[in-house]
Amino acid sequence: MKKLVILISGRGSNMQVLLEAKLPCNIAAVVSNRADAEGLSIARSHGIPVAVVAHRDYPDRASFDAALARTIDAFDPDIVVLAGFMRILGADFVSRYRGRLVNIHPSLLPSYSGLNTHARALQDGVKIHGCTVHFVTPDLDHGPIIIQAAVPVLYDDSEQTLAARVLQQEHRIYPQAVDWLCNGKIRLDELGKVIFTDRKQTGFALVSPSLP
Ligand code: GRF
């Protein structure tokens, strides 16, 4: 069975759905860069070992990344899952886990990489928004895409209502992507393409606002 380490920085709702999804893997640890991350107590209540590597304790990104990698490697994981981990990771760290490091981002990448995705989507008046699970590469939020979910943006949406609609979908697609990884149903090839061994697809279209 594959071993996973999950990295968080805060609330930990994506981590929680992964812990509760009965995935075919062993979740070896949850690691946070903040000792006050709410997700740490959720992990503890599930009996998962937790560790904190506080970025503030390190003078620069390289030394933080090295300490984080040491902590992760002590659990010897096959897969490292970023679930609301809010630090940018350097190229050395990312290449160390090539093909084994995944992230969830609250937008339909490559649109709205970076922060404040929901506010920016509302500002632009887009009618469809969503979330993306992708392999992590040194190019921030631009790694090869594994799965995406799209949601409509409604006329009276606030940042909060839109974020909630997207989060609901995050909680569906992240366990699915991690399940595929654990079962060896996807991998990253040498050219940086996501290879699916199981190629079931639908031809469903989301139109927003809906057609009469
Ligand atoms: C999620 O929206 C995720 O896409 C983004 O940060 C948020 C983390 O939420 N990377 P949570 O900590 O999983 O509740």
mmCIF file of C-alpha atoms and ligand atoms in Angstrom:
data_model
loop_
_atom_site.group_PDB
_atom_site.id
_atom_site.type_symbol
_atom_site.label_atom_id
_atom_site.label_comp_id
_atom_site.label_asym_id
_atom_site.label_seq_id
_atom_site.Cartn_x
_atom_site.Cartn_y
_atom_site.Cartn_z
ATOM 1 C CA MET A 1 0.000 0.000 0.000
ATOM 2 C CA LYS A 2 1.304 3.457 -0.940
ATOM 3 C CA LYS A 3 2.290 5.843 1.837
ATOM 4 C CA LEU A 4 1.140 9.478 1.854
ATOM 5 C CA VAL A 5 2.204 12.612 3.673
ATOM 6 C CA ILE A 6 -0.232 15.559 3.591
ATOM 7 C CA LEU A 7 1.008 19.144 3.947
ATOM 8 C CA ILE A 8 -1.321 21.840 5.289
ATOM 9 C CA SER A 9 -1.181 25.427 6.514
ATOM 10 C CA GLY A 10 -4.653 26.097 7.910
ATOM 11 C CA ARG A 11 -8.235 24.899 8.061
ATOM 12 C CA GLY A 12 -7.533 21.464 6.626
ATOM 13 C CA SER A 13 -10.911 20.649 5.073
ATOM 14 C CA ASN A 14 -9.313 18.988 2.031
ATOM 15 C CA MET A 15 -7.018 17.044 4.360
ATOM 16 C CA GLN A 16 -10.061 15.972 6.361
ATOM 17 C CA VAL A 17 -11.912 14.586 3.321
ATOM 18 C CA LEU A 18 -8.743 12.701 2.341
ATOM 19 C CA LEU A 19 -8.494 11.233 5.855
ATOM 20 C CA GLU A 20 -12.140 10.197 5.732
ATOM 21 C CA ALA A 21 -12.274 8.957 2.127
ATOM 22 C CA LYS A 22 -11.078 5.421 2.934
ATOM 23 C CA LEU A 23 -8.375 5.710 0.285
ATOM 24 C CA PRO A 24 -6.305 2.644 -0.569
ATOM 25 C CA CYS A 25 -3.191 4.090 1.090
ATOM 26 C CA ASN A 26 -1.571 4.642 4.432
ATOM 27 C CA ILE A 27 -1.629 8.291 5.535
ATOM 28 C CA ALA A 28 1.652 8.368 7.414
ATOM 29 C CA ALA A 29 1.612 11.973 8.636
ATOM 30 C CA VAL A 30 0.262 15.482 8.342
ATOM 31 C CA VAL A 31 2.897 18.227 8.307
ATOM 32 C CA SER A 32 2.183 21.932 8.751
ATOM 33 C CA ASN A 33 4.315 25.041 8.436
ATOM 34 C CA ARG A 34 2.139 26.652 11.130
ATOM 35 C CA ALA A 35 1.785 25.293 14.658
ATOM 36 C CA ASP A 36 -1.658 26.946 14.900
ATOM 37 C CA ALA A 37 -3.124 25.307 11.778
ATOM 38 C CA GLU A 38 -6.670 24.182 12.684
ATOM 39 C CA GLY A 39 -6.197 21.067 10.567
ATOM 40 C CA LEU A 40 -3.583 19.690 12.982
ATOM 41 C CA SER A 41 -6.160 18.920 15.672
ATOM 42 C CA ILE A 42 -8.405 17.239 13.078
ATOM 43 C CA ALA A 43 -5.448 15.059 12.035
ATOM 44 C CA ARG A 44 -4.685 14.221 15.673
ATOM 45 C CA SER A 45 -8.300 13.278 16.277
ATOM 46 C CA HIS A 46 -7.972 10.784 13.413
ATOM 47 C CA GLY A 47 -4.878 9.313 15.074
ATOM 48 C CA ILE A 48 -2.526 10.577 12.364
ATOM 49 C CA PRO A 49 0.999 11.606 13.462
ATOM 50 C CA VAL A 50 1.558 15.343 12.975
ATOM 51 C CA ALA A 51 4.707 17.440 12.628
ATOM 52 C CA VAL A 52 5.337 21.174 12.390
ATOM 53 C CA VAL A 53 8.150 22.751 10.386
ATOM 54 C CA ALA A 54 7.642 26.461 11.038
ATOM 55 C CA HIS A 55 8.847 28.547 8.118
ATOM 56 C CA ARG A 56 9.550 31.436 10.507
ATOM 57 C CA ASP A 57 12.321 29.382 12.137
ATOM 58 C CA TYR A 58 14.394 29.384 8.918
ATOM 59 C CA PRO A 59 16.328 32.280 7.417
ATOM 60 C CA ASP A 60 15.462 31.523 3.786
ATOM 61 C CA ARG A 61 13.389 29.340 1.481
ATOM 62 C CA ALA A 62 16.206 26.885 0.771
ATOM 63 C CA SER A 63 16.786 26.038 4.446
ATOM 64 C CA PHE A 64 13.042 25.777 5.125
ATOM 65 C CA ASP A 65 12.562 23.509 2.100
ATOM 66 C CA ALA A 66 15.481 21.311 3.223
ATOM 67 C CA ALA A 67 14.057 20.960 6.747
ATOM 68 C CA LEU A 68 10.611 20.221 5.337
ATOM 69 C CA ALA A 69 12.044 17.545 3.036
ATOM 70 C CA ARG A 70 13.898 15.941 5.985
ATOM 71 C CA THR A 71 10.669 15.812 7.994
ATOM 72 C CA ILE A 72 8.695 14.389 5.076
ATOM 73 C CA ASP A 73 11.358 11.826 4.182
ATOM 74 C CA ALA A 74 11.421 10.512 7.752
ATOM 75 C CA PHE A 75 7.954 9.089 6.952
ATOM 76 C CA ASP A 76 9.228 7.642 3.647
ATOM 77 C CA PRO A 77 6.126 8.544 1.586
ATOM 78 C CA ASP A 78 5.391 7.524 -1.997
ATOM 79 C CA ILE A 79 3.131 10.548 -2.510
ATOM 80 C CA VAL A 80 3.156 14.055 -1.030
ATOM 81 C CA VAL A 81 -0.171 15.869 -1.074
ATOM 82 C CA LEU A 82 -0.431 19.657 -0.700
ATOM 83 C CA ALA A 83 -3.808 20.479 0.828
ATOM 84 C CA GLY A 84 -3.980 24.211 1.430
ATOM 85 C CA PHE A 85 -0.220 24.427 1.961
ATOM 86 C CA MET A 86 0.470 28.135 1.589
ATOM 87 C CA ARG A 87 4.251 28.298 1.045
ATOM 88 C CA ILE A 88 5.914 28.440 -2.337
ATOM 89 C CA LEU A 89 8.290 25.495 -2.686
ATOM 90 C CA GLY A 90 11.642 25.877 -4.435
ATOM 91 C CA ALA A 91 12.767 24.000 -7.540
ATOM 92 C CA ASP A 92 15.039 21.601 -5.598
ATOM 93 C CA PHE A 93 12.213 20.543 -3.330
ATOM 94 C CA VAL A 94 9.795 20.138 -6.220
ATOM 95 C CA SER A 95 12.191 18.058 -8.335
ATOM 96 C CA ARG A 96 12.949 15.797 -5.390
ATOM 97 C CA TYR A 97 9.282 14.679 -5.466
ATOM 98 C CA ARG A 98 8.733 14.814 -9.239
ATOM 99 C CA GLY A 99 5.640 12.855 -10.230
ATOM 100 C CA ARG A 100 4.785 12.265 -6.546
ATOM 101 C CA LEU A 101 3.795 15.789 -5.458
ATOM 102 C CA VAL A 102 0.242 17.055 -6.086
ATOM 103 C CA ASN A 103 -1.693 20.206 -5.233
ATOM 104 C CA ILE A 104 -5.263 21.453 -5.310
ATOM 105 C CA HIS A 105 -5.911 24.961 -6.542
ATOM 106 C CA PRO A 106 -9.215 26.873 -6.312
ATOM 107 C CA SER A 107 -9.553 27.883 -9.971
ATOM 108 C CA LEU A 108 -9.712 26.358 -13.416
ATOM 109 C CA LEU A 109 -5.994 26.559 -14.152
ATOM 110 C CA PRO A 110 -4.258 28.029 -16.054
ATOM 111 C CA SER A 111 -6.702 30.858 -15.246
ATOM 112 C CA TYR A 112 -6.249 32.522 -11.870
ATOM 113 C CA SER A 113 -3.058 31.002 -10.595
ATOM 114 C CA GLY A 114 -1.883 32.567 -7.325
ATOM 115 C CA LEU A 115 -4.051 34.056 -4.588
ATOM 116 C CA ASN A 116 -7.586 35.522 -4.281
ATOM 117 C CA THR A 117 -8.916 33.403 -7.123
ATOM 118 C CA HIS A 118 -12.622 33.794 -6.289
ATOM 119 C CA ALA A 119 -12.473 37.592 -5.946
ATOM 120 C CA ARG A 120 -10.597 37.861 -9.249
ATOM 121 C CA ALA A 121 -13.084 35.575 -11.028
ATOM 122 C CA LEU A 122 -15.992 37.714 -9.746
ATOM 123 C CA GLN A 123 -14.208 40.894 -10.735
ATOM 124 C CA ASP A 124 -13.714 39.588 -14.287
ATOM 125 C CA GLY A 125 -17.340 38.478 -14.545
ATOM 126 C CA VAL A 126 -16.489 34.953 -15.678
ATOM 127 C CA LYS A 127 -19.505 32.673 -15.730
ATOM 128 C CA ILE A 128 -17.700 29.418 -15.025
ATOM 129 C CA HIS A 129 -15.109 28.897 -12.294
ATOM 130 C CA GLY A 130 -13.805 25.828 -10.503
ATOM 131 C CA CYS A 131 -10.872 23.918 -9.117
ATOM 132 C CA THR A 132 -7.920 21.887 -10.334
ATOM 133 C CA VAL A 133 -5.732 19.063 -9.024
ATOM 134 C CA HIS A 134 -2.311 19.065 -10.656
ATOM 135 C CA PHE A 135 1.185 17.666 -10.339
ATOM 136 C CA VAL A 136 3.499 20.271 -8.849
ATOM 137 C CA THR A 137 6.354 21.621 -10.963
ATOM 138 C CA PRO A 138 8.662 24.559 -10.251
ATOM 139 C CA ASP A 139 6.316 26.755 -12.336
ATOM 140 C CA LEU A 140 3.832 27.881 -9.635
ATOM 141 C CA ASP A 141 0.272 26.535 -10.199
ATOM 142 C CA HIS A 142 1.135 25.450 -13.753
ATOM 143 C CA GLY A 143 1.968 21.773 -13.357
ATOM 144 C CA PRO A 144 0.306 19.049 -15.450
ATOM 145 C CA ILE A 145 -3.428 18.883 -14.742
ATOM 146 C CA ILE A 146 -4.963 15.673 -13.369
ATOM 147 C CA ILE A 147 -8.625 16.615 -12.862
ATOM 148 C CA GLN A 148 -10.791 19.736 -12.795
ATOM 149 C CA ALA A 149 -14.340 20.544 -11.695
ATOM 150 C CA ALA A 150 -16.301 23.492 -13.072
ATOM 151 C CA VAL A 151 -19.091 25.358 -11.280
ATOM 152 C CA PRO A 152 -21.367 28.183 -12.467
ATOM 153 C CA VAL A 153 -20.793 31.679 -11.139
ATOM 154 C CA LEU A 154 -24.251 32.955 -10.120
ATOM 155 C CA TYR A 155 -25.507 36.550 -10.507
ATOM 156 C CA ASP A 156 -25.650 37.217 -6.767
ATOM 157 C CA ASP A 157 -22.473 35.358 -5.760
ATOM 158 C CA SER A 158 -20.186 36.837 -3.126
ATOM 159 C CA GLU A 159 -16.618 35.674 -2.702
ATOM 160 C CA GLN A 160 -17.875 33.454 0.152
ATOM 161 C CA THR A 161 -20.722 31.773 -1.738
ATOM 162 C CA LEU A 162 -18.516 31.143 -4.756
ATOM 163 C CA ALA A 163 -15.697 29.799 -2.565
ATOM 164 C CA ALA A 164 -18.141 27.422 -0.862
ATOM 165 C CA ARG A 165 -19.428 26.112 -4.214
ATOM 166 C CA VAL A 166 -15.877 25.525 -5.421
ATOM 167 C CA LEU A 167 -14.793 23.924 -2.124
ATOM 168 C CA GLN A 168 -17.606 21.393 -2.392
ATOM 169 C CA GLN A 169 -16.090 20.267 -5.694
ATOM 170 C CA GLU A 170 -12.541 20.302 -4.298
ATOM 171 C CA HIS A 171 -13.763 17.771 -1.762
ATOM 172 C CA ARG A 172 -14.935 15.501 -4.613
ATOM 173 C CA ILE A 173 -12.004 15.711 -7.008
ATOM 174 C CA TYR A 174 -9.072 15.573 -4.558
ATOM 175 C CA PRO A 175 -9.948 12.147 -3.103
ATOM 176 C CA GLN A 176 -10.500 10.907 -6.676
ATOM 177 C CA ALA A 177 -7.102 12.147 -7.868
ATOM 178 C CA VAL A 178 -5.316 10.696 -4.827
ATOM 179 C CA ASP A 179 -7.164 7.412 -5.288
ATOM 180 C CA TRP A 180 -5.903 7.236 -8.906
ATOM 181 C CA LEU A 181 -2.358 7.918 -7.715
ATOM 182 C CA CYS A 182 -2.566 5.273 -5.002
ATOM 183 C CA ASN A 183 -3.906 2.716 -7.469
ATOM 184 C CA GLY A 184 -1.298 3.556 -10.101
ATOM 185 C CA LYS A 185 -4.045 4.676 -12.530
ATOM 186 C CA ILE A 186 -2.203 7.894 -13.375
ATOM 187 C CA ARG A 187 1.412 8.878 -13.661
ATOM 188 C CA LEU A 188 3.520 11.721 -14.935
ATOM 189 C CA ASP A 189 5.595 10.725 -17.971
ATOM 190 C CA GLU A 190 9.099 11.943 -18.853
ATOM 191 C CA LEU A 191 7.653 14.688 -21.076
ATOM 192 C CA GLY A 192 5.471 16.037 -18.273
ATOM 193 C CA LYS A 193 2.171 14.630 -19.550
ATOM 194 C CA VAL A 194 -0.363 12.979 -17.259
ATOM 195 C CA ILE A 195 -0.926 9.418 -18.436
ATOM 196 C CA PHE A 196 -4.229 7.761 -17.525
ATOM 197 C CA THR A 197 -4.452 3.991 -17.682
ATOM 198 C CA ASP A 198 -8.233 4.114 -17.289
ATOM 199 C CA ARG A 199 -9.695 6.432 -19.940
ATOM 200 C CA LYS A 200 -13.404 6.734 -19.154
ATOM 201 C CA GLN A 201 -14.737 10.182 -20.128
ATOM 202 C CA THR A 202 -18.050 11.988 -20.458
ATOM 203 C CA GLY A 203 -19.110 14.589 -23.007
ATOM 204 C CA PHE A 204 -21.190 16.704 -20.621
ATOM 205 C CA ALA A 205 -21.197 20.516 -21.053
ATOM 206 C CA LEU A 206 -21.796 23.102 -18.330
ATOM 207 C CA VAL A 207 -23.459 26.215 -19.771
ATOM 208 C CA SER A 208 -23.665 29.223 -17.460
ATOM 209 C CA PRO A 209 -26.069 31.025 -17.263
ATOM 210 C CA SER A 210 -28.130 28.075 -18.323
ATOM 211 C CA LEU A 211 -29.882 27.960 -21.684
ATOM 212 C CA PRO A 212 -33.667 28.536 -21.485
HETATM 213 C C1 GRF B 1 -8.480 25.342 -0.738
HETATM 214 O O1 GRF B 1 -9.366 26.203 -1.406
HETATM 215 C C2 GRF B 1 -7.379 24.891 -1.669
HETATM 216 O O2 GRF B 1 -7.790 24.785 -3.003
HETATM 217 C C3 GRF B 1 -6.370 26.008 -1.546
HETATM 218 O O3 GRF B 1 -6.412 26.407 -0.203
HETATM 219 C C4 GRF B 1 -7.687 26.070 0.349
HETATM 220 C C5 GRF B 1 -7.410 25.199 1.524
HETATM 221 O O4 GRF B 1 -8.571 24.876 2.228
HETATM 222 N N1 GRF B 1 -5.074 25.564 -2.000
HETATM 223 P P1 GRF B 1 -8.520 23.722 3.315
HETATM 224 O O5 GRF B 1 -7.391 24.081 4.260
HETATM 225 O O6 GRF B 1 -8.289 22.439 2.617
HETATM 226 O O7 GRF B 1 -9.859 23.781 3.998
#
